[in-house]
Structures are given as C-alpha cells and as structure tokens.
mmCIF file of C-alpha atoms in Angstrom:
data_model
loop_
_atom_site.group_PDB
_atom_site.id
_atom_site.type_symbol
_atom_site.label_atom_id
_atom_site.label_comp_id
_atom_site.label_asym_id
_atom_site.label_seq_id
_atom_site.Cartn_x
_atom_site.Cartn_y
_atom_site.Cartn_z
ATOM 1 C CA MET A 1 -7.339 12.853 -8.451
ATOM 2 C CA SER A 2 -5.933 13.888 -5.003
ATOM 3 C CA ASN A 3 -3.626 10.619 -4.293
ATOM 4 C CA LEU A 4 -0.294 11.231 -2.794
ATOM 5 C CA ILE A 5 2.261 10.371 -5.523
ATOM 6 C CA ILE A 6 5.797 9.110 -4.626
ATOM 7 C CA ALA A 7 7.801 8.875 -7.672
ATOM 8 C CA LEU A 8 11.286 7.127 -7.708
ATOM 9 C CA ASP A 9 14.003 7.055 -10.414
ATOM 10 C CA ASP A 10 17.634 6.486 -10.499
ATOM 11 C CA GLY A 11 20.613 8.483 -11.409
ATOM 12 C CA TYR A 12 23.286 8.387 -14.051
ATOM 13 C CA PHE A 13 25.987 5.848 -13.648
ATOM 14 C CA PRO A 14 28.582 5.079 -16.296
ATOM 15 C CA PRO A 15 28.358 1.759 -18.242
ATOM 16 C CA ILE A 16 30.649 -1.156 -17.166
ATOM 17 C CA LYS A 17 31.129 0.583 -13.590
ATOM 18 C CA LYS A 18 30.613 -0.721 -10.011
ATOM 19 C CA GLY A 19 29.777 1.239 -7.138
ATOM 20 C CA LYS A 20 26.750 3.396 -6.232
ATOM 21 C CA THR A 21 24.347 5.955 -7.845
ATOM 22 C CA THR A 22 21.483 7.795 -6.542
ATOM 23 C CA ILE A 23 17.812 7.115 -6.228
ATOM 24 C CA ALA A 24 15.443 10.120 -5.844
ATOM 25 C CA GLY A 25 12.013 10.120 -4.326
ATOM 26 C CA VAL A 26 9.541 12.936 -5.015
ATOM 27 C CA ARG A 27 6.431 13.516 -2.938
ATOM 28 C CA TRP A 28 3.776 15.075 -5.143
ATOM 29 C CA ARG A 29 0.166 15.999 -4.549
ATOM 30 C CA ARG A 30 -0.974 18.340 -7.317
ATOM 31 C CA ASN A 31 2.709 19.896 -7.117
ATOM 32 C CA PRO A 32 6.171 18.684 -5.986
ATOM 33 C CA GLU A 33 6.325 18.902 -2.164
ATOM 34 C CA LYS A 34 9.501 17.319 -1.088
ATOM 35 C CA SER A 35 12.371 15.201 -2.477
ATOM 36 C CA ILE A 36 14.700 13.067 -1.003
ATOM 37 C CA ILE A 37 18.197 11.358 -2.457
ATOM 38 C CA ASP A 38 19.742 8.391 -1.266
ATOM 39 C CA LEU A 39 22.425 5.878 -2.753
ATOM 40 C CA ILE A 40 21.891 2.520 -4.183
ATOM 41 C CA ASP A 41 24.343 -0.147 -5.271
ATOM 42 C CA ILE A 42 25.028 -0.620 -9.237
ATOM 43 C CA ASP A 43 23.798 -4.051 -10.076
ATOM 44 C CA GLY A 44 23.004 -4.636 -6.286
ATOM 45 C CA LEU A 45 20.210 -6.015 -4.436
ATOM 46 C CA ASN A 46 19.305 -3.053 -2.245
ATOM 47 C CA ALA A 47 17.045 -0.963 -4.305
ATOM 48 C CA THR A 48 13.872 -2.223 -2.930
ATOM 49 C CA GLN A 49 15.096 -1.529 0.664
ATOM 50 C CA LYS A 50 16.200 1.935 -0.213
ATOM 51 C CA ALA A 51 13.123 2.598 -1.996
ATOM 52 C CA ILE A 52 11.004 1.703 1.222
ATOM 53 C CA GLU A 53 13.494 3.966 3.198
ATOM 54 C CA VAL A 54 13.067 6.856 0.792
ATOM 55 C CA ILE A 55 9.137 6.512 1.037
ATOM 56 C CA ASN A 56 9.433 6.497 4.864
ATOM 57 C CA ARG A 57 11.654 9.601 4.861
ATOM 58 C CA LEU A 58 9.071 11.231 2.641
ATOM 59 C CA GLU A 59 6.416 10.216 5.333
ATOM 60 C CA ALA A 60 4.203 8.670 2.760
ATOM 61 C CA CYS A 61 3.246 5.430 3.831
ATOM 62 C CA SER A 62 -0.602 5.331 3.822
ATOM 63 C CA GLU A 63 -3.270 3.789 1.778
ATOM 64 C CA ASP A 64 -3.958 6.938 -0.410
ATOM 65 C CA THR A 65 -0.264 6.822 -1.466
ATOM 66 C CA VAL A 66 0.567 5.685 -4.910
ATOM 67 C CA VAL A 67 4.194 4.694 -5.597
ATOM 68 C CA LEU A 68 4.960 5.536 -9.130
ATOM 69 C CA LEU A 69 8.310 3.822 -10.657
ATOM 70 C CA ASP A 70 10.047 4.214 -13.937
ATOM 71 C CA GLY A 71 10.361 0.306 -14.749
ATOM 72 C CA VAL A 72 11.640 -2.212 -12.261
ATOM 73 C CA ALA A 73 15.307 -2.032 -13.227
ATOM 74 C CA TYR A 74 17.460 0.397 -11.248
ATOM 75 C CA ALA A 75 21.177 1.149 -11.260
ATOM 76 C CA GLY A 76 21.545 -1.439 -13.984
ATOM 77 C CA PHE A 77 20.005 -4.685 -12.899
ATOM 78 C CA ASN A 78 19.306 -3.779 -9.309
ATOM 79 C CA PHE A 79 15.573 -3.772 -9.045
ATOM 80 C CA ILE A 80 12.803 -2.535 -7.115
ATOM 81 C CA ASP A 81 9.819 -5.088 -6.306
ATOM 82 C CA PRO A 82 6.756 -2.965 -6.416
ATOM 83 C CA GLU A 83 4.683 -5.620 -4.586
ATOM 84 C CA GLU A 84 7.216 -5.617 -1.721
ATOM 85 C CA ILE A 85 6.899 -1.852 -1.584
ATOM 86 C CA SER A 86 3.200 -2.207 -1.731
ATOM 87 C CA GLY A 87 3.022 -4.530 1.229
ATOM 88 C CA ALA A 88 5.544 -2.503 3.359
ATOM 89 C CA CYS A 89 4.037 0.776 2.836
ATOM 90 C CA GLU A 90 0.302 -0.239 2.550
ATOM 91 C CA SER A 91 0.276 1.749 -0.862
ATOM 92 C CA GLY A 92 -0.852 1.173 -4.396
ATOM 93 C CA PHE A 93 1.976 1.178 -7.201
ATOM 94 C CA ILE A 94 2.063 2.029 -10.816
ATOM 95 C CA VAL A 95 5.096 1.009 -12.692
ATOM 96 C CA VAL A 96 5.648 2.856 -16.072
ATOM 97 C CA PHE A 97 7.280 1.391 -19.151
ATOM 98 C CA TYR A 98 7.523 3.166 -22.508
ATOM 99 C CA ARG A 99 7.847 0.035 -24.476
ATOM 100 C CA PRO A 100 7.119 -3.610 -23.891
ATOM 101 C CA LEU A 101 9.512 -5.603 -21.773
ATOM 102 C CA ASP A 102 11.578 -8.238 -23.955
ATOM 103 C CA ILE A 103 11.670 -10.924 -21.112
ATOM 104 C CA ASP A 104 13.958 -13.218 -23.215
ATOM 105 C CA ARG A 105 16.606 -10.486 -23.599
ATOM 106 C CA ILE A 106 16.391 -9.555 -19.989
ATOM 107 C CA LYS A 107 16.672 -13.273 -19.098
ATOM 108 C CA ASN A 108 19.762 -13.707 -21.443
ATOM 109 C CA ALA A 109 21.640 -10.589 -19.851
ATOM 110 C CA LEU A 110 20.808 -11.648 -16.376
ATOM 111 C CA GLN A 111 22.298 -15.259 -17.080
ATOM 112 C CA LYS A 112 25.302 -13.972 -18.414
ATOM 113 C CA ASN A 113 26.078 -11.668 -15.588
ATOM 114 C CA PHE A 114 24.551 -12.857 -12.247
ATOM 115 C CA GLU A 115 24.790 -16.044 -10.519
ATOM 116 C CA ASP A 116 21.411 -15.105 -8.809
ATOM 117 C CA TRP A 117 19.838 -14.248 -11.902
ATOM 118 C CA ASP A 118 16.676 -16.254 -11.325
ATOM 119 C CA LYS A 119 15.933 -14.232 -8.119
ATOM 120 C CA ARG A 120 16.296 -10.868 -10.279
ATOM 121 C CA LEU A 121 14.310 -12.447 -13.207
ATOM 122 C CA GLN A 122 11.135 -13.193 -11.016
ATOM 123 C CA VAL A 123 10.630 -9.293 -10.696
ATOM 124 C CA PHE A 124 10.906 -8.819 -14.394
ATOM 125 C CA THR A 125 8.740 -11.893 -15.288
ATOM 126 C CA LYS A 126 5.921 -10.693 -12.933
ATOM 127 C CA ALA A 127 5.961 -7.149 -14.469
ATOM 128 C CA CYS A 128 6.011 -8.466 -17.997
ATOM 129 C CA GLN A 129 3.124 -10.834 -17.477
ATOM 130 C CA SER A 130 1.100 -8.262 -15.582
ATOM 131 C CA THR A 131 1.825 -5.213 -18.063
ATOM 132 C CA ARG A 132 -1.265 -3.354 -19.449
ATOM 133 C CA ILE A 133 -1.490 -0.627 -22.172
ATOM 134 C CA ILE A 134 -2.960 2.597 -20.927
ATOM 135 C CA ILE A 135 -3.813 5.215 -23.619
ATOM 136 C CA THR A 136 -3.888 9.006 -22.334
ATOM 137 C CA GLU A 137 -4.263 12.110 -24.275
ATOM 138 C CA LYS A 138 -0.366 12.227 -24.151
ATOM 139 C CA GLY A 139 -0.050 8.963 -25.858
ATOM 140 C CA ARG A 140 0.330 5.171 -25.000
ATOM 141 C CA ILE A 141 2.277 3.723 -22.069
ATOM 142 C CA TYR A 142 2.614 0.221 -20.515
ATOM 143 C CA VAL A 143 1.961 0.000 -16.933
ATOM 144 C CA TYR A 144 2.291 -2.792 -14.317
ATOM 145 C CA SER A 145 0.012 -1.764 -11.240
ATOM 146 C CA ASN A 146 -2.156 -3.370 -8.405
ATOM 147 C CA LEU A 147 -4.670 -0.551 -9.164
ATOM 148 C CA ASP A 148 -7.831 -1.050 -11.378
ATOM 149 C CA SER A 149 -6.825 0.038 -14.830
ATOM 150 C CA LEU A 150 -9.253 2.842 -14.929
ATOM 151 C CA ASP A 151 -7.902 4.218 -11.684
ATOM 152 C CA ALA A 152 -4.271 3.881 -13.078
ATOM 153 C CA GLN A 153 -5.261 5.573 -16.158
ATOM 154 C CA LYS A 154 -6.766 8.560 -14.237
ATOM 155 C CA ILE A 155 -3.871 9.066 -12.063
ATOM 156 C CA ILE A 156 -1.376 8.777 -14.837
ATOM 157 C CA SER A 157 -3.525 11.267 -17.000
ATOM 158 C CA SER A 158 -3.595 13.722 -14.276
ATOM 159 C CA ILE A 159 0.135 14.020 -13.883
ATOM 160 C CA GLN A 160 1.189 14.055 -17.574
ATOM 161 C CA ILE A 161 1.838 17.575 -18.084
ATOM 162 C CA TYR A 162 4.595 18.088 -20.892
ATOM 163 C CA SER A 163 4.708 14.447 -22.386
ATOM 164 C CA SER A 164 3.707 10.878 -21.851
ATOM 165 C CA ILE A 165 6.281 10.980 -19.040
ATOM 166 C CA PRO A 166 4.375 11.615 -15.682
ATOM 167 C CA GLU A 167 5.759 14.954 -14.340
ATOM 168 C CA PRO A 168 6.685 13.294 -10.891
ATOM 169 C CA LEU A 169 8.925 10.708 -12.576
ATOM 170 C CA ARG A 170 10.468 13.344 -14.766
ATOM 171 C CA LEU A 171 11.330 15.493 -11.875
ATOM 172 C CA ALA A 172 12.672 12.309 -9.759
ATOM 173 C CA HIS A 173 14.736 11.448 -12.901
ATOM 174 C CA LEU A 174 16.345 14.924 -13.280
ATOM 175 C CA ILE A 175 16.956 15.178 -9.404
ATOM 176 C CA ALA A 176 18.627 11.786 -9.330
ATOM 177 C CA SER A 177 20.669 12.359 -12.531
ATOM 178 C CA GLU A 178 21.940 15.813 -11.588
ATOM 179 C CA ALA A 179 22.828 14.553 -7.993
ATOM 180 C CA SER A 180 24.555 11.398 -9.457
ATOM 181 C CA LEU A 181 26.725 13.725 -11.905
ATOM 182 C CA PHE A 182 27.562 16.121 -9.246
ATOM 183 C CA LEU A 183 28.595 13.185 -6.753
ATOM 184 C CA ARG A 184 30.563 11.801 -9.528
ATOM 185 C CA ARG A 185 32.404 15.292 -10.283
ATOM 186 C CA LYS A 186 33.017 15.315 -6.548
ATOM 187 C CA LYS A 187 34.301 11.758 -6.470
ATOM 188 C CA THR A 188 31.932 10.804 -3.709
ATOM 189 C CA ILE A 189 30.484 7.978 -5.497
#
C-alpha cells in the first residue's frame, strides 16, 4: 500500500496535572518522512483542532492520506474527533485500540470530572459503536475507521513491523513522549 499515513499520538503528562502536553504527527510513506510537534491542553477541548493544524503543517490533506490515531483520548480526556479530521482534510482515518472500549467506565469518569461530559462522550460512543476487530500476522487489534475493513486491514498490516503497534504510531508516541519529558525538565510546559 502506498497511502500517505499521518500518525498522531500524545506525550507524557503527570497524573492529576493541568497544563499542556505534546502531540506529535509523523508523515509516513513506506518510511518516516517528516514529524511535527505541537502542544495540546490536558483535559482540554483543542486536540482535534491541533491535530488538523499538524496535518496541514505536514502537507498531508489529500484523499490518499490516512490519518492513524492511537485511540480518541489525548492528553487525558481531551479528544480527537476522527470524523471532523476526515472532513477537514478529505482523508481516511483509522483509530487503533488494543482492547475494547469500556463505554460505561468512560462515561462515569467523564460525568465525575467534566460539566461538558456529554459532548466528550459522543466521540467515545461513536468510536465504541463502530469498532471492528482486525486480525493481522502481528495479532488482533480493534479499529474504528471510515475505510473498508479489508483496506484498513491491509494498511495496518503493511505498517506493523515489530509488533501489533503500527510503526508510524510507535514513532509518533516516542517523539511526543520524549518531547514532553524534555519540555517538562526545562519547565516550559
């Protein structure tokens, strides 16, 4: 598969801490080509918009682009709405989960901590209701995607190198985590 993949993941943040953390985007076509880092609010509402900005900065808004997300929760209960990204960037999306979402547990946590819990819950509910199982040579993963199941499976299989974690997501995670730890040590976030 020669789709352009944009993988997004968030960085480290300490529990029970407000502020910001990093979001990293990795542009990948057979190999990593470029990466971008930005900041998102912990438990905020700006992750979707920041994700769109990162994708634009990676020059990746096109119909052959597939946006690859590690879940929909970023920086605590900030969230990325993959359908909003797909509409803004005219791209496909694949959201990867490594176990089924427990929507009741998510709902309880949101109700306890956020006045706007119902707005946040909508994205999680849609993902939960639309999740499918994909089996590859590297194992079973759960995906929420606007692509055909076979296409999603082929794309995921083509970018699983060392484990069931797609390599662009693994790389985005490493970049975001190391960047956030560096910025925390420098006390800039």
